[in-house]
C-alpha cells in the first residue's frame, strides 16, 4: 500500500464488519466499522512499516492479514 488500498471480503454484502489495525508492537492504532463487501483504507499519516489487521463480521467470523506500507 502506498496511499490507499481496498479491502474486499467475499461474503454477504449486507454484513457489518469491525476492523482493527495493529502496529508491529501489537498496539491497536485504528478501529472502525464498515458495511458491504468493500472498504477503501487510506494511509492518513501511517508510517512506513508492517501492520496487522483483524476483521470481525456480525456473525463472529474473524479474518486476519498483514498490510505493508511503503
CSV table of C-alpha atoms in Angstrom, one decimal:
chain,number,residue,atom,x,y,z
A,1,UNK,CA,0.0,0.0,0.0
A,2,UNK,CA,1.2,3.5,-0.7
A,3,UNK,CA,-1.7,6.0,-0.2
A,4,UNK,CA,-4.7,3.7,-0.1
A,5,UNK,CA,-5.9,0.1,-0.6
A,6,UNK,CA,-9.2,-1.6,-1.0
A,7,UNK,CA,-10.3,-4.3,1.5
A,8,UNK,CA,-12.6,-6.8,-0.2
A,9,UNK,CA,-14.5,-9.5,1.6
A,10,UNK,CA,-16.2,-12.3,-0.4
A,11,UNK,CA,-19.1,-12.8,1.9
A,12,UNK,CA,-22.5,-11.4,2.5
A,13,UNK,CA,-22.7,-7.9,1.1
A,14,UNK,CA,-25.1,-6.8,3.8
A,15,UNK,CA,-22.8,-7.7,6.7
A,16,UNK,CA,-21.3,-5.1,9.1
A,17,UNK,CA,-17.6,-5.5,9.9
A,18,UNK,CA,-15.4,-4.3,12.7
A,19,UNK,CA,-11.8,-3.5,11.6
A,20,UNK,CA,-8.8,-3.2,13.9
A,21,UNK,CA,-5.3,-2.3,12.7
A,22,UNK,CA,-2.2,-3.1,14.9
A,23,UNK,CA,1.4,-1.9,14.6
A,24,UNK,CA,4.3,-4.3,14.9
A,25,UNK,CA,4.2,-3.9,18.7
A,26,UNK,CA,0.7,-5.2,18.9
A,27,UNK,CA,-0.8,-1.8,19.7
A,28,UNK,CA,-4.2,-1.1,18.2
A,29,UNK,CA,-3.8,2.1,16.2
A,30,UNK,CA,-7.1,2.2,14.3
A,31,UNK,CA,-10.5,0.8,14.8
A,32,UNK,CA,-13.7,1.4,12.8
A,33,UNK,CA,-16.8,-0.3,11.3
A,34,UNK,CA,-17.8,-0.6,7.7
A,35,UNK,CA,-20.6,-2.4,5.9
A,36,UNK,CA,-20.8,-4.0,2.5
A,37,UNK,CA,-18.2,-6.2,0.8
A,38,UNK,CA,-15.6,-3.5,0.2
A,39,UNK,CA,-13.8,-0.6,2.0
A,40,UNK,CA,-11.1,1.8,1.0
A,41,UNK,CA,-8.5,2.2,3.6
A,42,UNK,CA,-6.4,5.4,3.4
A,43,UNK,CA,-2.9,5.9,4.8
A,44,UNK,CA,-3.8,9.1,6.8
A,45,UNK,CA,-0.5,9.5,8.5
A,46,UNK,CA,0.5,5.9,8.9
A,47,UNK,CA,4.3,5.5,8.9
A,48,UNK,CA,6.1,3.0,6.6
A,49,UNK,CA,6.1,-0.4,8.1
A,50,UNK,CA,4.3,-3.7,8.6
A,51,UNK,CA,0.8,-3.7,10.2
A,52,UNK,CA,-1.6,-6.4,11.0
A,53,UNK,CA,-5.4,-6.3,10.8
A,54,UNK,CA,-8.3,-8.3,12.2
A,55,UNK,CA,-11.8,-8.0,10.8
A,56,UNK,CA,-14.9,-9.5,12.5
A,57,UNK,CA,-18.3,-9.8,10.9
A,58,UNK,CA,-21.6,-9.7,12.7
A,59,UNK,CA,-21.7,-13.5,12.8
A,60,UNK,CA,-18.4,-13.7,14.7
A,61,UNK,CA,-16.2,-14.8,11.8
A,62,UNK,CA,-12.7,-13.4,12.0
A,63,UNK,CA,-10.4,-12.5,9.1
A,64,UNK,CA,-6.7,-11.6,9.6
A,65,UNK,CA,-4.0,-10.3,7.4
A,66,UNK,CA,-0.9,-8.2,7.0
A,67,UNK,CA,-0.6,-4.7,5.5
A,68,UNK,CA,2.8,-3.3,4.3
A,69,UNK,CA,3.0,0.4,3.8
A,70,UNK,CA,5.9,1.8,1.7
